[in-house]
Coordinates of C-alpha atoms in Angstrom, one line a residue:
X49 CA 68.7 -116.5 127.6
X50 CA 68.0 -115.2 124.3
X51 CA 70.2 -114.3 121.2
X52 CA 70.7 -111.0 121.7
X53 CA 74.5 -109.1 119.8
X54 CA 76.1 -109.3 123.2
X55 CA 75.3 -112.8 123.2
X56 CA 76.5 -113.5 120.0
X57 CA 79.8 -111.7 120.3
X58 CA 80.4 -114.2 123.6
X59 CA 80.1 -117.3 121.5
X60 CA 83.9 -119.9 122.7
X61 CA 84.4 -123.0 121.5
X62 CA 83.2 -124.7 124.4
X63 CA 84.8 -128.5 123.6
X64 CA 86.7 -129.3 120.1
X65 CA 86.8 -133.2 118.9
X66 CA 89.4 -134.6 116.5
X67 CA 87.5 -137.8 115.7
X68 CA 87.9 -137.5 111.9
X69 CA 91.6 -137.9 109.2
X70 CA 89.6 -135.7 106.9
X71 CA 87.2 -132.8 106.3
X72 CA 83.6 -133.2 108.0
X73 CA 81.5 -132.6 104.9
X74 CA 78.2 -132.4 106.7
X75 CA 76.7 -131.8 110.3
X76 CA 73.0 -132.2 111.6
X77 CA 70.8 -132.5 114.9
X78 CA 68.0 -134.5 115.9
X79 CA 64.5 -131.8 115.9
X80 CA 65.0 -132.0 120.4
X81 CA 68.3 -131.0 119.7
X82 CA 70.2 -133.5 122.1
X83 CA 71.8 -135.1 119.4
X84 CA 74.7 -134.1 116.2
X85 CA 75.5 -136.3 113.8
X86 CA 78.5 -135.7 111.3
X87 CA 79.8 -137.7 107.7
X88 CA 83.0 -137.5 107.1
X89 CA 85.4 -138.0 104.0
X90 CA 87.2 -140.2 105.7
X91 CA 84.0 -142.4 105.4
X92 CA 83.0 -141.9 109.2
X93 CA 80.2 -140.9 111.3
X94 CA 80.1 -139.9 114.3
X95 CA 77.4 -139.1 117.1
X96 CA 77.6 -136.7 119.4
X97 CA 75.7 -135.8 122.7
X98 CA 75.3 -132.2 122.8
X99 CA 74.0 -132.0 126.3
X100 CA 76.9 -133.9 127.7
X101 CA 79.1 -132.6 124.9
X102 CA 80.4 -136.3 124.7
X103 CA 81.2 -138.9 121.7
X104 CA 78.3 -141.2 121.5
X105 CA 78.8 -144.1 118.9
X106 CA 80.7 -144.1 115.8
X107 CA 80.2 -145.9 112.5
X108 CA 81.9 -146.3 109.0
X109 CA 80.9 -146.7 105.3
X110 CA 84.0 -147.2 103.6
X111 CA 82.5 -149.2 101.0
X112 CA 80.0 -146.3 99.8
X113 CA 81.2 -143.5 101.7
X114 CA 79.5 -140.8 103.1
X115 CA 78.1 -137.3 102.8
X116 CA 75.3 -134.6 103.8
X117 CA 74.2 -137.0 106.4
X118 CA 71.3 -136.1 108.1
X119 CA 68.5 -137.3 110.4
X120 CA 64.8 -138.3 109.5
X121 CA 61.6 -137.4 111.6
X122 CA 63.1 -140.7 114.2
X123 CA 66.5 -139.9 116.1
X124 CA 68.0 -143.2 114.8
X125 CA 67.6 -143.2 111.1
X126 CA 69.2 -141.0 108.6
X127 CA 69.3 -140.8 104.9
X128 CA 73.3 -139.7 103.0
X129 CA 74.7 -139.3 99.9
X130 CA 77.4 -141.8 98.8
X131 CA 80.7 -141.0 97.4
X132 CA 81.9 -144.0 96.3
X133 CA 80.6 -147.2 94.2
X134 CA 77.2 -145.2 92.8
X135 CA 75.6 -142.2 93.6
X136 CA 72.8 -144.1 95.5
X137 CA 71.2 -142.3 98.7
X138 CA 70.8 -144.3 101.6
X139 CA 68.5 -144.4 104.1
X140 CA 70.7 -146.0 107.4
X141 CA 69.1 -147.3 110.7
X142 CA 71.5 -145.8 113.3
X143 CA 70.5 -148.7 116.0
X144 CA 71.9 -151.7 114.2
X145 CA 73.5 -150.0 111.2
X146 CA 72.2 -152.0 108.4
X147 CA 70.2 -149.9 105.8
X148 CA 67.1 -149.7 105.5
X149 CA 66.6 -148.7 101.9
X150 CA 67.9 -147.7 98.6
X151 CA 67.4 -144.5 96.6
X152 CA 68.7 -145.3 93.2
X153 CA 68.5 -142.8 89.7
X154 CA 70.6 -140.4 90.1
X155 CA 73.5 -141.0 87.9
X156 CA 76.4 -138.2 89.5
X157 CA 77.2 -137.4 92.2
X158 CA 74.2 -136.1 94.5
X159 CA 75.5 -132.4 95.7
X160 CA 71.8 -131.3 97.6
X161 CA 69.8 -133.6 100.0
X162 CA 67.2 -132.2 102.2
X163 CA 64.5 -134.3 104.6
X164 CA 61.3 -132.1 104.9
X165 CA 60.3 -130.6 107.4
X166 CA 57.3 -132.1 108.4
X167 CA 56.9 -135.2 106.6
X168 CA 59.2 -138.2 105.1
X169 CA 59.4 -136.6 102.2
X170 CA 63.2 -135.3 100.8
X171 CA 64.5 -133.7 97.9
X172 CA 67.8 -134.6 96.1
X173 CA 70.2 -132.7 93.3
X174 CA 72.8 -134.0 91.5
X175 CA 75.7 -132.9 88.6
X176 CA 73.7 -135.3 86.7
X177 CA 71.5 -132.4 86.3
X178 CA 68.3 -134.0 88.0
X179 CA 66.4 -132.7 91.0
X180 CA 64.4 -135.7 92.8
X181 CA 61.9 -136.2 95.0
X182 CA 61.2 -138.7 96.9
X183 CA 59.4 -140.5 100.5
X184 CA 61.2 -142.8 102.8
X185 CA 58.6 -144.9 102.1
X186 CA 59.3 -146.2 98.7
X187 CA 62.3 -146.6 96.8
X188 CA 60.7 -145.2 93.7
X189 CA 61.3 -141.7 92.6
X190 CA 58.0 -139.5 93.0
X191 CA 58.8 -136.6 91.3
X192 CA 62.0 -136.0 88.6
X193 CA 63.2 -132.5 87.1
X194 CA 65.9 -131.3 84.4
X195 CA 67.6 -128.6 85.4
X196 CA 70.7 -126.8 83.4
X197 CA 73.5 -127.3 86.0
X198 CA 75.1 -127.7 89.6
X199 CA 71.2 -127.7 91.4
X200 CA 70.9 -126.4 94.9
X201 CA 67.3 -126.7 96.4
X202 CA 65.7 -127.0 100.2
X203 CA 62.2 -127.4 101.5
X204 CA 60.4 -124.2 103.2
X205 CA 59.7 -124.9 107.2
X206 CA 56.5 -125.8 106.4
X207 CA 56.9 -128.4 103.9
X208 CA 54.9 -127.5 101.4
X209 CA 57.4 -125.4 98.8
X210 CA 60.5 -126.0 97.9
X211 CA 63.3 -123.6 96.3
X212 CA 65.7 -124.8 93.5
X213 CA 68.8 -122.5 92.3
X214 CA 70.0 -124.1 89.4
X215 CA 72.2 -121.7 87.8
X216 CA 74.1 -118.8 89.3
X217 CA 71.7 -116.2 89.0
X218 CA 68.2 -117.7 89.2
X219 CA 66.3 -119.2 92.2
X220 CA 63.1 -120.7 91.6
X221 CA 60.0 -122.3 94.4
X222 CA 58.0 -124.2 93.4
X223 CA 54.7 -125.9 94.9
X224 CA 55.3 -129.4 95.9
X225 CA 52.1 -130.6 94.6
X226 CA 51.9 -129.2 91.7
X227 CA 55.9 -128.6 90.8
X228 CA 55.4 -130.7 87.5
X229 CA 53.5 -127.4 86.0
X230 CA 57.0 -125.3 86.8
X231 CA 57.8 -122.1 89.1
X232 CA 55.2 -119.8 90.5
X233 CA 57.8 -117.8 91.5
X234 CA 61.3 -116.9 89.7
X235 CA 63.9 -114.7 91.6
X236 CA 67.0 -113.3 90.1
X237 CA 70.0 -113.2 92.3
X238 CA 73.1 -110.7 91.7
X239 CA 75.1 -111.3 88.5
X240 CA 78.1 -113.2 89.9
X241 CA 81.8 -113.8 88.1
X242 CA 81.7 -116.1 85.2
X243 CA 82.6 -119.6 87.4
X244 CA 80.7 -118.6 90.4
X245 CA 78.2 -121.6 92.0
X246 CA 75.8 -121.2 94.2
X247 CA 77.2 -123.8 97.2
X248 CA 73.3 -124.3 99.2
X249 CA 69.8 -122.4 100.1
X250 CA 67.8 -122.5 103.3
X251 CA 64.5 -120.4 104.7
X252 CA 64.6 -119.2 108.0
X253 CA 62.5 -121.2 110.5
X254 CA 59.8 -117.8 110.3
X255 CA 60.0 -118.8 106.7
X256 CA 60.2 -115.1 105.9
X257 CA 63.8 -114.9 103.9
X258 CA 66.2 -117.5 102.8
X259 CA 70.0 -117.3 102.3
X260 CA 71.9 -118.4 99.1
X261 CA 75.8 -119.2 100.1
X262 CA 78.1 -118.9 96.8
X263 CA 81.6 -120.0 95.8
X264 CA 82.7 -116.4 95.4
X265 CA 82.2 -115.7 99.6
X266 CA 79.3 -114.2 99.5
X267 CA 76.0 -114.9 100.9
X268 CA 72.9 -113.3 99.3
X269 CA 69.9 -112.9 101.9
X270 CA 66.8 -112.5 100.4
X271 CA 62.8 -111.9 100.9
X272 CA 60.9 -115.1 100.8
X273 CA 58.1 -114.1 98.9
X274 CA 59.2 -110.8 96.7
X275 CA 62.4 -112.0 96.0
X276 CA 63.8 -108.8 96.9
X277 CA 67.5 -108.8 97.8
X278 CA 67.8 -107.5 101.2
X279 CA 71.8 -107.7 102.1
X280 CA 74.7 -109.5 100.7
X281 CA 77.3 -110.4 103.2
X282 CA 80.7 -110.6 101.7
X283 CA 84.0 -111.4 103.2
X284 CA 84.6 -115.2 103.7
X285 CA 87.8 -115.7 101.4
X286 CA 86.6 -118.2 99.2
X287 CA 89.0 -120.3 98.1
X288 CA 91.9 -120.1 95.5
X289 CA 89.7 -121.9 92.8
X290 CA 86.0 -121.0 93.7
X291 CA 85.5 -124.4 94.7
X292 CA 84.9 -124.1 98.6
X293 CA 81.5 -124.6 99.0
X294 CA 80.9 -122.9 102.4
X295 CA 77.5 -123.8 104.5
X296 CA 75.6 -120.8 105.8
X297 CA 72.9 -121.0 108.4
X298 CA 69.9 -119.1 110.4
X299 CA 70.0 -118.9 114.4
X300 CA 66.9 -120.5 114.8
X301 CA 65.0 -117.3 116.3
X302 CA 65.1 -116.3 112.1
X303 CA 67.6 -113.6 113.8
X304 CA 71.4 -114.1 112.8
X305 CA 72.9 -115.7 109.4
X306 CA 76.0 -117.0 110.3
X307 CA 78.8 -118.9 107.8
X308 CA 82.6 -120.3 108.1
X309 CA 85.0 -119.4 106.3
X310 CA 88.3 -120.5 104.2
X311 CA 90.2 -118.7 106.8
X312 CA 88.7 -121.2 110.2
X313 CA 86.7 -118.4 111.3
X314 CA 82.7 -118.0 111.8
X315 CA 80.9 -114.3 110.7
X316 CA 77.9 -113.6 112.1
X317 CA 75.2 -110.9 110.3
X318 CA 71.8 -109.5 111.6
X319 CA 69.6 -111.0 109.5
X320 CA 67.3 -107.5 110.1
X321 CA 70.3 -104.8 109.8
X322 CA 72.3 -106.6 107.4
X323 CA 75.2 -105.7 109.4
X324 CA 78.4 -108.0 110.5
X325 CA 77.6 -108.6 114.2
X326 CA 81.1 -110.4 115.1
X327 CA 84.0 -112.7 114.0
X328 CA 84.8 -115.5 115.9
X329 CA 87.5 -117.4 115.9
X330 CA 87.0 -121.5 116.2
X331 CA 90.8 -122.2 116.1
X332 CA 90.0 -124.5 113.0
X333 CA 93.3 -125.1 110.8
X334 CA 91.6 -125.7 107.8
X335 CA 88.1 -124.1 106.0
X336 CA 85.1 -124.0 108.3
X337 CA 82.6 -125.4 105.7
X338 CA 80.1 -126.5 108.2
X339 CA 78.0 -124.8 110.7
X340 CA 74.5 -125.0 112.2
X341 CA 72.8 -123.6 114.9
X342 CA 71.0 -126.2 117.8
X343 CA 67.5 -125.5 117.1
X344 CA 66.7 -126.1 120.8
X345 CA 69.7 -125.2 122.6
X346 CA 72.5 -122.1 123.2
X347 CA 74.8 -123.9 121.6
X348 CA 76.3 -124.2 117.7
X349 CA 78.3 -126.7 116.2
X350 CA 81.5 -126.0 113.1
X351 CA 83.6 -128.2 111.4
X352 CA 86.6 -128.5 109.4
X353 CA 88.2 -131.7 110.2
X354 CA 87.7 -130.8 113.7
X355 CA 84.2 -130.5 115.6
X356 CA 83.8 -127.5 117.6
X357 CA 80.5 -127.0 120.1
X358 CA 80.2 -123.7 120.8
X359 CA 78.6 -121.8 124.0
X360 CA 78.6 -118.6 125.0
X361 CA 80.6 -117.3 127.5
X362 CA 78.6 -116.1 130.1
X363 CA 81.3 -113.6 131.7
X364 CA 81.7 -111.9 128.7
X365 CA 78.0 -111.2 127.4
X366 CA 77.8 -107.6 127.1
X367 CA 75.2 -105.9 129.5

């Protein structure tokens, strides 16, 4: 089957889990797609078998607690952010849960984490107004810039760029072996409320465009090598204070951009047409803030304290 509008409009919550007391702050899959793994505020995480659509293990950090989990290149090993103690990013072996190393420099709280691609490299940003990179490898830092606020910043599918927003306005890529000579490429974004944050970034798997969610509900879609602003998709009800910071995400055919919202629900846009393809409903009672797209399978995953796997239905795919 392949993502077509009909099939997008018959997207159901297929299974919903209530494993978690608190928001899920973060949501990823193993590269075969078999596997989702959430953090939690309530200092949980939990795996999950997307084939059987089952609970698989769960495990704890209340000493450090836990956020933008996410897997390396092996399916049991991630790296996270912490939330308590220190701002130290932790690289966790899922098998015996012990850690396997320590990331330590930043000096706030780390609000951007991203594994590349292709390698074990990853790239961290913090309110300490630092982006790092660094390699699984070593605990040492291996590459360090100052930036002027809340950074946001995310590897290219290929590994070998990376793009850093660190204002409102302004996103900037940068070659990874040679980022210590600055940008070769500067892109302004729409001038946004004074306030306004830019909440992530991600490139489409074709590499071709990238989206920029904000605090205001928007999402900016944009060409990946212009810069050139091809749709904003608006409509999300950001929260009371701008401070919602909602993930948005690419079907993995570089087709759809889909996002949650404040209100539980789940827009989907062409990514070609620029236009709103459906509004789903995930039954969430609180913000959707996560949502990602199985890279291998018909399935996607949203979360608000609750975990929804969606599928769609097949009776009601338009013909």
């Amino acid at each position: 089957m392949k993502l077509t509008d009909g099939v997008v409009r018959a997207f159901k919550p297929a299974k919903i889990f209530r494993d978690n007391s608190d928001k899920i702050n973060h949501i990823d899959y193993t590269s075969n797609g078999d596997t989702l793994i959430t953090s939690s505020a309530d200092d949980s995480i939990v795996i999950y078998d997307c084939f059987d659509g089952k609970q698989r293990k769960t495990a704890n950090s209340k000493k450090y607690g836990v956020a933008f989990i996410q897997f390396t290149h092996a399916n049991n090993t991630v790296i996270h952010t912490s939330t308590k103690v220190d701002d130290t990013i932790r690289y966790l072996s899922l098998h015996d849960n012990k850690y396997v190393r320590y990331f330590t420099g930043h000096t706030k709280s780390v609000v951007a984490l991203h594994m590349s691609p292709v390698d074990d490299a990853f790239i961290s940003g913090s309110l300490d107004r630092t982006i790092r990179l660094w390699d699984l490898r070593s605990n040492n830092c291996q590459g360090l810039m100052h930036v002027s606020g809340r950074p946001v910043c995310s590897f290219d599918p290929e590994g070998l760029i990376f793009a850093a927003g660190v204002d409102s306005e302004i996103i900037r890529l940068y070659d990874l072996r040679t980022f210590d000579k600055g940008p070769f490429a500067t892109f302004n974004l729409p001038q946004s409320e004074t306030g306004v944050e830019l909440s992530g970034i991600k490139f489409s798997n074709d590499g071709k465009k990238f989206i920029v969610p904000t605090t205001k509900g928007e999402v900016h879609l944009l060409d990946a090598f212009q810069g050139n602003l091809l749709h904003t998709f608006t409509g999300l009800a950001p929260g009371k204070n701008g401070d919602i910071y909602l993930e948005a995400s690419f079907t993995p055919d570089s087709q759809y951009v889909l996002s949650g919202t404040t209100d539980g629900k789940v827009h989907v846009w062409s990514a070609d047409s620029g236009k709103r393809i459906a509004i789903l409903d995930g039954m969430h009672p609180g913000p959707c803030r996560n949502v990602r797209f199985n890279p291998k399978y018909m399935m996607f995953a949203t979360g608000c304290t609750n975990l929804a796997f969606w599928i769609p239905d097949l009776n009601d795919v338009e013909k």
